[in-house]
Coordinates of C-alpha atoms in Angstrom, one line a residue:
M1 CA 78.9 92.8 102.7
T2 CA 79.2 90.5 99.7
G3 CA 79.5 91.3 96.0
S4 CA 78.9 89.7 92.7
R5 CA 81.7 88.4 90.5
T6 CA 83.3 91.3 88.8
T7 CA 86.5 92.0 86.9
P8 CA 88.7 94.8 88.0
S9 CA 88.5 97.9 85.8
E10 CA 91.4 99.0 83.7
P11 CA 93.5 101.9 85.1
A12 CA 92.8 105.3 83.7
A13 CA 95.3 106.7 81.2
S14 CA 98.2 108.0 83.1
P15 CA 102.0 108.2 83.0
K16 CA 103.7 104.9 82.5
R17 CA 105.5 103.3 85.4
G18 CA 108.9 104.9 85.7
S19 CA 107.9 108.1 83.8
G20 CA 108.8 111.1 86.0
S21 CA 109.3 108.7 89.0
G22 CA 111.4 111.3 90.8
I23 CA 108.6 113.8 90.7
A24 CA 106.1 111.1 91.6
L25 CA 108.1 110.3 94.7
L26 CA 108.4 114.0 95.6
V27 CA 104.6 114.3 95.4
I28 CA 103.9 111.3 97.5
A29 CA 106.6 112.1 100.1
S30 CA 105.4 115.7 100.3
C31 CA 101.9 114.6 101.1
Q32 CA 103.1 112.3 103.9
L33 CA 105.3 115.0 105.3
M34 CA 102.4 117.5 105.3
V35 CA 100.2 115.0 107.1
V36 CA 102.8 113.8 109.7
L37 CA 104.3 117.1 110.6
D38 CA 100.8 118.6 111.3
I39 CA 100.8 116.4 114.4
T40 CA 103.6 118.5 115.9
I41 CA 103.7 121.8 114.0
V42 CA 100.8 123.0 116.2
N43 CA 102.6 122.1 119.5
I44 CA 104.8 125.2 119.7
A45 CA 101.9 127.5 118.7
L46 CA 99.7 126.3 121.6
P47 CA 100.3 129.2 124.0
H48 CA 99.4 131.7 121.2
I49 CA 96.3 129.7 120.3
Q50 CA 95.2 129.6 123.9
T51 CA 95.5 133.4 124.2
S52 CA 93.9 134.1 120.8
L53 CA 90.9 131.7 121.0
G54 CA 90.3 131.6 124.8
F55 CA 91.1 128.0 125.5
S56 CA 91.3 126.9 129.1
T57 CA 94.4 124.9 130.1
E58 CA 92.3 121.7 130.2
T59 CA 90.7 122.1 126.8
L60 CA 93.9 123.3 125.0
S61 CA 95.1 119.7 124.6
W62 CA 92.2 119.0 122.3
A63 CA 93.9 121.2 119.7
I64 CA 96.2 118.2 119.3
N65 CA 93.8 115.4 120.3
A66 CA 91.1 116.4 117.8
Y67 CA 93.5 115.7 115.0
T68 CA 95.1 112.6 116.5
L69 CA 91.8 110.9 117.3
T70 CA 90.2 111.3 113.8
F71 CA 93.5 110.6 112.0
G72 CA 94.2 107.4 113.9
G73 CA 90.6 106.2 114.0
L74 CA 89.9 106.5 110.3
L75 CA 93.1 105.3 108.8
L76 CA 91.8 101.8 108.1
L77 CA 88.8 103.2 106.2
G78 CA 91.1 105.5 104.3
G79 CA 93.2 102.6 103.1
R80 CA 90.2 100.6 101.9
L81 CA 88.8 103.6 100.0
G82 CA 91.8 103.6 97.8
D83 CA 91.6 99.9 97.1
I84 CA 88.0 100.2 95.9
L85 CA 87.7 103.6 94.3
G86 CA 91.2 104.0 92.9
R87 CA 94.2 105.2 94.9
R88 CA 95.1 108.3 92.9
R89 CA 91.6 109.9 93.0
V90 CA 91.2 109.0 96.7
F91 CA 94.7 110.5 97.4
M92 CA 93.7 113.7 95.7
F93 CA 90.5 113.9 97.6
G94 CA 92.2 113.4 100.9
V95 CA 94.8 116.1 100.1
L96 CA 92.1 118.7 99.0
L97 CA 90.0 117.9 102.1
F98 CA 93.1 118.5 104.2
V99 CA 93.7 121.8 102.5
F100 CA 90.1 122.9 103.0
A101 CA 90.3 122.0 106.7
S102 CA 93.6 123.9 107.1
L103 CA 92.0 127.0 105.7
L104 CA 89.0 126.7 108.1
G105 CA 91.4 126.2 111.0
G106 CA 93.5 129.2 110.2
L107 CA 90.4 131.4 109.9
S108 CA 88.9 130.2 113.3
Q109 CA 87.6 132.8 115.6
E110 CA 86.3 130.5 118.3
S111 CA 87.8 127.5 120.0
W112 CA 85.1 125.1 118.7
Q113 CA 85.8 126.2 115.2
L114 CA 89.4 125.3 115.5
L115 CA 88.6 121.9 117.0
A116 CA 86.1 121.1 114.2
A117 CA 88.7 122.1 111.6
R118 CA 91.4 120.0 113.3
S119 CA 89.0 117.0 113.3
L120 CA 88.4 117.5 109.6
Q121 CA 92.1 117.7 109.0
G122 CA 92.4 114.3 110.6
V123 CA 89.8 112.9 108.2
G124 CA 91.7 114.2 105.2
G125 CA 95.0 112.9 106.6
A126 CA 93.5 109.5 107.2
I127 CA 92.4 109.3 103.6
A128 CA 95.6 110.6 102.1
S129 CA 98.3 108.9 104.2
P130 CA 97.6 105.2 103.7
T131 CA 96.9 105.8 100.0
A132 CA 100.2 107.6 99.6
L133 CA 102.1 104.5 100.9
S134 CA 100.2 102.1 98.7
L135 CA 100.8 104.3 95.7
I136 CA 104.5 103.5 96.0
T137 CA 103.7 99.8 95.3
T138 CA 101.9 100.8 92.0
T139 CA 104.4 103.5 90.9
F140 CA 107.8 101.9 91.5
R141 CA 109.2 98.5 90.4
E142 CA 110.0 95.9 93.0
G143 CA 113.7 95.7 94.1
P144 CA 116.2 98.6 94.5
E145 CA 113.8 101.2 92.9
R146 CA 111.0 100.5 95.4
N147 CA 113.5 100.1 98.2
R148 CA 114.8 103.6 97.6
A149 CA 111.2 105.0 97.4
F150 CA 110.3 103.3 100.7
G151 CA 113.5 104.7 102.2
V152 CA 112.5 108.3 101.3
F153 CA 108.9 107.7 102.5
A154 CA 110.1 106.2 105.8
A155 CA 112.5 109.1 106.3
V156 CA 109.8 111.8 106.0
S157 CA 107.4 109.7 108.1
A158 CA 110.0 109.4 110.9
G159 CA 111.4 112.9 110.6
G160 CA 108.1 114.7 110.1
S161 CA 107.6 115.3 113.8
A162 CA 110.9 117.0 114.2
I163 CA 110.4 119.1 111.1
G164 CA 107.0 120.1 112.4
L165 CA 108.6 121.5 115.5
L166 CA 111.1 123.5 113.5
A167 CA 108.5 124.8 111.1
G168 CA 106.1 125.7 113.9
G169 CA 108.8 127.7 115.7
L170 CA 109.6 129.6 112.5
L171 CA 106.0 130.4 111.6
V172 CA 105.0 131.5 115.2
E173 CA 108.0 133.7 115.7
W174 CA 108.1 135.3 112.3
L175 CA 104.4 135.4 111.3
D176 CA 101.4 134.3 113.4
W177 CA 100.1 131.0 114.9
R178 CA 97.5 130.8 112.1
W179 CA 100.3 130.1 109.6
V180 CA 101.0 126.7 111.1
L181 CA 97.7 125.9 109.4
F182 CA 97.8 128.2 106.4
V183 CA 101.1 126.8 105.3
N184 CA 99.4 123.6 104.2
I185 CA 97.3 125.4 101.6
P186 CA 99.9 126.1 98.9
I187 CA 101.7 122.8 99.5
G188 CA 98.5 120.8 99.2
L189 CA 97.4 122.6 96.1
L190 CA 100.7 121.9 94.4
I191 CA 100.4 118.2 95.4
A192 CA 96.9 118.0 93.9
F193 CA 98.0 119.7 90.7
A194 CA 101.0 117.4 90.2
T195 CA 99.3 114.1 91.1
P196 CA 97.4 113.4 87.9
R197 CA 100.4 114.3 85.8
Y198 CA 103.0 112.1 87.5
I199 CA 101.2 109.3 89.3
R200 CA 99.4 106.5 87.5
E201 CA 96.0 105.4 88.6
S202 CA 95.7 102.0 90.3
E203 CA 93.3 99.3 89.5
R204 CA 89.9 99.7 91.0
H205 CA 88.6 96.6 92.7
P206 CA 84.8 96.6 92.5
G207 CA 82.9 95.6 95.6
H208 CA 81.1 96.9 98.7
F209 CA 82.4 98.8 101.7
D210 CA 82.5 97.0 105.0
I211 CA 80.5 99.8 106.6
L212 CA 79.9 98.0 109.9
G213 CA 83.6 97.1 110.2
A214 CA 84.6 100.6 109.5
L215 CA 82.2 102.1 112.0
T216 CA 83.1 99.6 114.8
S217 CA 86.9 99.8 114.3
T218 CA 86.9 103.6 114.1
A219 CA 84.6 104.1 117.1
G220 CA 86.5 101.5 119.1
M221 CA 89.9 103.0 118.4
V222 CA 88.6 106.5 119.1
L223 CA 87.2 105.4 122.5
L224 CA 90.5 103.5 123.3
V225 CA 92.6 106.6 122.6
Y226 CA 90.2 108.8 124.4
G227 CA 90.2 106.5 127.4
F228 CA 94.0 106.8 127.9
I229 CA 93.9 110.6 127.3
R230 CA 91.1 110.9 129.8
A231 CA 93.0 108.7 132.3
S232 CA 96.0 111.0 132.1
E233 CA 93.9 114.0 132.9
D234 CA 91.3 112.7 135.4
G235 CA 92.7 109.4 136.7
W236 CA 92.0 105.7 136.1
S237 CA 89.0 105.6 138.5
D238 CA 87.1 108.3 136.6
S239 CA 83.7 107.0 135.5
V240 CA 84.1 108.4 132.0
T241 CA 87.5 106.8 131.7
I242 CA 86.1 103.4 132.7
G243 CA 83.2 103.9 130.4
A244 CA 85.5 104.7 127.4
F245 CA 87.6 101.6 128.0
A246 CA 84.4 99.4 128.3
G247 CA 83.0 100.8 125.1
A248 CA 86.3 100.3 123.3
V249 CA 86.4 96.6 124.4
V250 CA 82.8 96.0 123.2
L251 CA 83.2 97.8 119.9
L252 CA 86.6 96.2 119.0
G253 CA 85.3 92.8 119.9
L254 CA 82.3 93.4 117.6
F255 CA 84.7 94.6 114.9
L256 CA 86.7 91.3 115.1
T257 CA 83.4 89.3 114.8
V258 CA 82.3 91.4 111.8
E259 CA 85.7 91.0 110.1
R260 CA 85.6 87.2 110.5
R261 CA 82.2 87.0 108.8
S262 CA 82.7 89.6 106.0
R263 CA 83.7 88.5 102.5
Q264 CA 85.1 92.0 101.9
P265 CA 86.6 93.0 105.3
I266 CA 88.1 96.4 105.9
T267 CA 90.9 94.6 107.6
P268 CA 91.8 91.2 106.1
L269 CA 92.7 89.3 109.3
W270 CA 94.9 86.9 107.5
M271 CA 97.6 89.6 107.5
F272 CA 98.0 89.0 111.2
R273 CA 98.6 85.3 110.7
D274 CA 102.0 86.0 109.2
R275 CA 104.3 86.4 112.2
N276 CA 106.5 89.0 110.5
R277 CA 103.6 91.3 109.7
A278 CA 102.1 90.9 113.2
G279 CA 105.5 91.5 114.7
V280 CA 105.9 94.7 112.6
Y281 CA 102.6 96.0 113.8
G282 CA 103.6 95.3 117.4
M283 CA 106.9 97.1 117.0
M284 CA 105.3 100.1 115.4
L285 CA 103.0 100.5 118.4
C286 CA 105.9 100.5 120.8
L287 CA 108.2 102.7 118.8
A288 CA 105.6 105.3 118.0
A289 CA 104.8 105.5 121.7
A290 CA 108.5 106.1 122.4
M291 CA 108.9 108.6 119.6
F292 CA 105.8 110.7 120.5
G293 CA 106.9 110.8 124.1
M294 CA 110.5 111.9 123.2
F295 CA 109.4 114.8 121.2
F296 CA 106.6 115.9 123.6
F297 CA 108.7 115.9 126.7
L298 CA 111.9 117.3 125.2
T299 CA 109.8 120.2 123.9
L300 CA 108.7 120.9 127.4
F301 CA 112.2 120.6 128.7
V302 CA 113.9 123.0 126.3
Q303 CA 111.2 125.6 126.6
N304 CA 110.4 125.5 130.3
I305 CA 113.7 124.6 131.8
L306 CA 116.3 125.7 129.2
N307 CA 114.0 128.7 128.3
F308 CA 114.4 128.3 124.6
S309 CA 112.3 130.5 122.3
P310 CA 109.8 128.8 119.9
L311 CA 112.3 129.3 117.0
R312 CA 115.3 128.0 119.1
A313 CA 113.2 125.1 120.3
G314 CA 112.4 124.2 116.7
L315 CA 116.0 124.4 115.7
A316 CA 117.0 122.2 118.5
F317 CA 115.3 119.3 116.8
L318 CA 116.8 119.8 113.4
P319 CA 119.7 117.4 114.0
V320 CA 117.2 114.7 114.7
S321 CA 115.6 115.1 111.3
A322 CA 119.0 114.9 109.6
I323 CA 120.2 111.8 111.4
I324 CA 116.8 110.1 110.8
A325 CA 117.4 110.6 107.1
V326 CA 120.9 109.3 107.3
G327 CA 119.7 106.1 109.2
A328 CA 116.9 105.6 106.6
G329 CA 119.3 106.0 103.7
L330 CA 121.8 103.6 105.1
A331 CA 119.2 101.0 105.8
S332 CA 117.6 101.2 102.4
Q333 CA 121.0 100.7 100.8
L334 CA 122.0 97.7 102.9
L335 CA 118.7 95.9 103.2
P336 CA 119.1 93.8 100.0
K337 CA 122.3 92.4 101.4
W338 CA 121.4 91.9 105.1
G339 CA 117.7 91.7 105.1
P340 CA 115.4 93.8 107.5
K341 CA 115.9 91.9 110.8
P342 CA 119.4 93.2 111.8
F343 CA 118.2 96.8 111.2
M344 CA 115.1 96.2 113.3
V345 CA 117.1 94.8 116.2
V346 CA 119.9 97.3 116.1
G347 CA 117.5 100.2 115.4
A348 CA 115.2 99.5 118.3
T349 CA 118.3 98.9 120.6
L350 CA 119.7 102.3 119.6
A351 CA 116.4 104.0 120.3
A352 CA 116.2 102.4 123.7
A353 CA 119.8 103.4 124.4
G354 CA 119.1 107.0 123.5
L355 CA 116.0 107.1 125.7
G356 CA 117.9 105.5 128.5
W357 CA 120.6 108.2 128.2
L358 CA 117.9 110.9 128.4
T359 CA 116.8 109.6 131.8
L360 CA 119.9 111.3 133.2
T361 CA 118.6 114.8 132.4
D362 CA 118.1 117.1 135.3
V363 CA 117.8 120.9 136.0
D364 CA 121.5 121.3 135.4
S365 CA 121.5 119.6 132.0
T366 CA 122.4 121.5 128.8
Y367 CA 121.4 121.0 125.2
T368 CA 124.8 120.2 123.8
G369 CA 126.2 118.4 126.8
S370 CA 123.1 116.4 127.8
L371 CA 120.4 116.3 125.1
L372 CA 122.0 116.3 121.6
G373 CA 124.0 113.1 122.0
P374 CA 121.0 110.9 123.0
M375 CA 118.8 112.6 120.5
L376 CA 121.1 111.6 117.7
V377 CA 121.4 108.0 118.9
F378 CA 117.6 107.8 119.1
G379 CA 117.1 109.4 115.7
F380 CA 119.6 107.1 113.9
G381 CA 118.0 104.0 115.3
M382 CA 114.5 105.2 114.3
G383 CA 115.6 106.0 110.8
M384 CA 116.8 102.4 110.4
Q385 CA 113.6 101.1 111.9
F386 CA 111.1 102.8 109.7
V387 CA 112.5 101.6 106.4
S388 CA 112.5 98.0 107.6
L389 CA 109.1 98.2 109.2
T390 CA 107.5 99.8 106.1
L391 CA 109.0 97.2 103.7
M392 CA 107.9 94.3 105.9
A393 CA 104.4 95.6 106.4
V394 CA 103.4 95.5 102.7
S395 CA 105.5 92.5 101.7
G396 CA 103.4 89.7 100.3
V397 CA 100.2 91.7 100.2
E398 CA 98.1 91.4 97.0
S399 CA 97.3 94.6 95.1
Q400 CA 93.7 94.8 96.3
D401 CA 94.8 94.6 99.9
A402 CA 97.7 97.0 99.8
G403 CA 95.6 99.9 101.0
A404 CA 94.4 97.9 104.0
A405 CA 97.9 96.8 104.9
S406 CA 99.4 100.3 104.8
G407 CA 96.3 101.6 106.7
I408 CA 97.0 99.1 109.5
L409 CA 100.6 100.2 109.6
N410 CA 99.7 103.9 109.8
A411 CA 97.0 103.2 112.3
T412 CA 99.3 101.4 114.6
Q413 CA 101.8 104.3 114.4
Q414 CA 99.2 106.9 115.2
V415 CA 97.2 104.9 117.8
G416 CA 100.5 103.7 119.4
G417 CA 101.7 107.2 119.6
S418 CA 98.5 108.5 121.2
L419 CA 98.2 105.6 123.6
G420 CA 101.8 105.6 124.5
L421 CA 102.0 109.3 125.1
S422 CA 99.0 109.1 127.5
V423 CA 100.8 106.3 129.4
L424 CA 103.9 108.5 129.6
V425 CA 102.0 111.5 130.7
T426 CA 100.5 109.4 133.5
V427 CA 104.0 108.3 134.6
F428 CA 105.1 112.0 134.3
G429 CA 102.2 113.1 136.6
T430 CA 102.9 110.5 139.2
A431 CA 106.7 111.2 139.4
S432 CA 106.0 115.0 139.4
R433 CA 103.6 114.7 142.3
N434 CA 106.1 112.6 144.3
E435 CA 108.9 115.1 143.6
A436 CA 106.7 118.0 144.6
T437 CA 106.1 116.3 147.9
D438 CA 109.9 116.3 148.5
Q439 CA 110.4 119.9 147.2
V440 CA 107.7 121.7 149.2
P441 CA 109.5 121.4 152.6
R442 CA 112.7 122.6 151.0
F443 CA 110.9 125.5 149.3
M444 CA 109.2 126.6 152.6
A445 CA 112.6 126.5 154.3
E446 CA 114.5 128.5 151.7
A447 CA 111.9 130.8 150.0
T448 CA 111.2 134.4 150.8
R449 CA 107.9 135.4 152.4
A450 CA 106.7 136.8 149.1
E451 CA 107.4 133.5 147.3
Q452 CA 105.6 131.6 150.0
L453 CA 102.5 133.8 149.6
E454 CA 102.5 133.4 145.9
F455 CA 102.8 129.6 146.3
R456 CA 99.8 129.5 148.6
R457 CA 97.8 131.5 146.0
T458 CA 98.8 129.5 142.9
G459 CA 99.8 126.1 144.3
E460 CA 102.8 126.1 141.9
L461 CA 106.4 125.9 142.9
P462 CA 108.4 128.8 141.4
G463 CA 112.0 128.9 140.1
R464 CA 114.4 126.0 140.6
W465 CA 112.0 124.1 142.8
G466 CA 109.4 124.0 140.0
D467 CA 112.1 123.0 137.5
E468 CA 113.2 120.1 139.8
V469 CA 109.6 118.8 139.8
L470 CA 109.3 119.1 136.0
A471 CA 112.7 117.6 135.3
S472 CA 112.0 114.6 137.6
G473 CA 108.7 113.9 135.8
I474 CA 110.3 114.2 132.4
S475 CA 113.2 111.9 133.4
S476 CA 110.7 109.2 134.7
S477 CA 108.7 109.4 131.4
F478 CA 111.9 108.6 129.5
I479 CA 112.3 105.5 131.5
A480 CA 108.8 104.3 130.4
A481 CA 109.6 105.3 126.8
A482 CA 112.9 103.3 126.9
V483 CA 110.8 100.3 128.1
F484 CA 108.6 100.6 125.0
A485 CA 111.7 100.6 122.8
V486 CA 113.2 97.5 124.6
V487 CA 109.9 95.7 124.0
A488 CA 110.2 96.5 120.3
A489 CA 113.8 95.2 120.2
L490 CA 112.6 91.9 121.8
I491 CA 109.9 91.5 119.2
A492 CA 112.4 92.0 116.4
L493 CA 114.8 89.5 118.0
V494 CA 112.3 86.8 118.8
V495 CA 109.3 87.2 116.3
I496 CA 110.8 88.5 113.1
Q497 CA 112.1 85.8 110.7
V498 CA 114.0 86.5 107.4
R499 CA 113.3 84.0 104.7
S500 CA 115.3 83.4 101.6
A501 CA 112.5 84.8 99.4
D502 CA 112.7 88.1 101.4
L503 CA 116.3 88.7 100.3
E504 CA 115.4 87.7 96.7
R505 CA 112.6 90.2 96.7
L506 CA 114.6 93.0 98.1
Q507 CA 117.3 92.4 95.4
G508 CA 114.6 92.6 92.7
G509 CA 114.4 88.9 91.8
G510 CA 112.5 85.8 92.9
V511 CA 108.8 85.3 93.4
P512 CA 106.8 87.9 95.3
L513 CA 107.0 87.6 99.0
A514 CA 103.9 86.0 100.5
P515 CA 102.7 85.1 104.0
A516 CA 103.9 81.7 105.1
V517 CA 100.2 80.5 105.6
D518 CA 97.5 79.6 103.3
T519 CA 94.9 82.2 102.7
P520 CA 91.5 80.7 103.6
G521 CA 88.9 80.4 100.9
A522 CA 85.5 82.0 100.1
G523 CA 83.4 83.0 103.0
D524 CA 86.4 83.8 105.3
A525 CA 87.7 87.2 106.2
S526 CA 90.4 87.0 103.6
S527 CA 88.3 85.9 100.7
P528 CA 88.4 88.3 97.7
G529 CA 84.7 88.6 98.0
D530 CA 84.1 88.8 94.2
G531 CA 83.1 85.2 93.7
S532 CA 86.4 84.3 92.2
A533 CA 88.6 81.4 93.3
P534 CA 90.2 81.9 96.6
R535 CA 93.7 83.2 96.7
K536 CA 96.5 80.9 97.9
S537 CA 99.8 82.0 99.2
P538 CA 102.7 79.8 98.2
P539 CA 104.8 78.5 101.1
A540 CA 107.9 80.6 101.7
P541 CA 111.1 78.7 100.9
G542 CA 113.6 78.1 103.6

């Protein structure tokens, strides 16, 4: 995995930096929105997909998991592809692959066809998403211009889940479930058409792919995510669950060994030696777990307990998207003055407060009286968070490593969301079973004979008794989600440090931000791998 000394090639002829920058940002943000909302846009269509393609209840979850696993598992490789092959061309390839997979998914006639298409969508998203973030660093100047771009990017990243729920409700109710996939086709084609006209190509950094690192990291993360998903369905003592976790430990351990020895690693480990960047990755894991859980369980609550239609359920989340955009905009404006740490601490605290408020939900809760307030508090905090986390994750990273840095950030969000949701589902299941134990005697004492006979046949509590069980499980899951947000706030408070160079960089002046550690020389994981002199990071002032 080494390479001979080479000189980076010149960028292809393309628009000058700043030319059509508004359209360039629209193109990049549109791609990220398309990729992110596809995680949730399918959720509301699941009952229709089950009826149409003959999924069982157990296998239906894979309509989501097939996308999640490939997306989260391949993000690191996607970021590295852009560094070596050129970010614009890799970005376009990822978008077109996503479009092709969406077409296949919409045309699916069998369950396996949809799952294969969803997996291919995840591959396209994993290629396009980290490349989109790193394109911002090559398209916009450092300082206020790049801060605003990151603010827009962070807003669509954080709000994409809520927008997906709204779009899914509209498409399912007015058209057909297949349009939650077909809708990506015109959007993706427009993105691919505009990209070469408004986005400049980045430098290509010749070298070799860290194939073994890519394979071990991808397979290890897939097994880790699958282990948690399997545990939520079949229990922690299930032999397949245990095998998945064991395989993940082995593969991820091998991945770390490979990365330490590779001259061109897929994940430069020196990034984790900077406490700010390591803290950002830890916070993203926790906050993504909380966010995925909030959307998933509130979707269950509004449709199963409040009896909202798909369209009304989607509209219920529209205020969250709006308040996320407000929080992101406010943070991007004030970051140059205050630095990122206050927004990290306050944002995570607000997210925890909103989730804590949601623990009070029960069968008598209403949307406006019980859900809207905590949703707005949570969304405002998350909007502030994503701007700060995005900026800190790529600060001090040299051009050839920007794809890897953004890939790690995206991977922690996706993997954190998947792992966290599995943990919350496990909490939900335990609390629901405990509540059902309490509700069954009440049901048997109050139900009619017909209701009792139906219960013995299906094993499911009907009416208010069933709602009590569901509400109890959802409320308990929000407790666990709030814990994740509290951990993120503690990381921000204790780990994150704001240096004087940070503020100078955000204000558009001073030297580039760099990790406060020396980057080791040739032969180490962070070496350029081209035979050139090793890079050194200047010590951060203050």
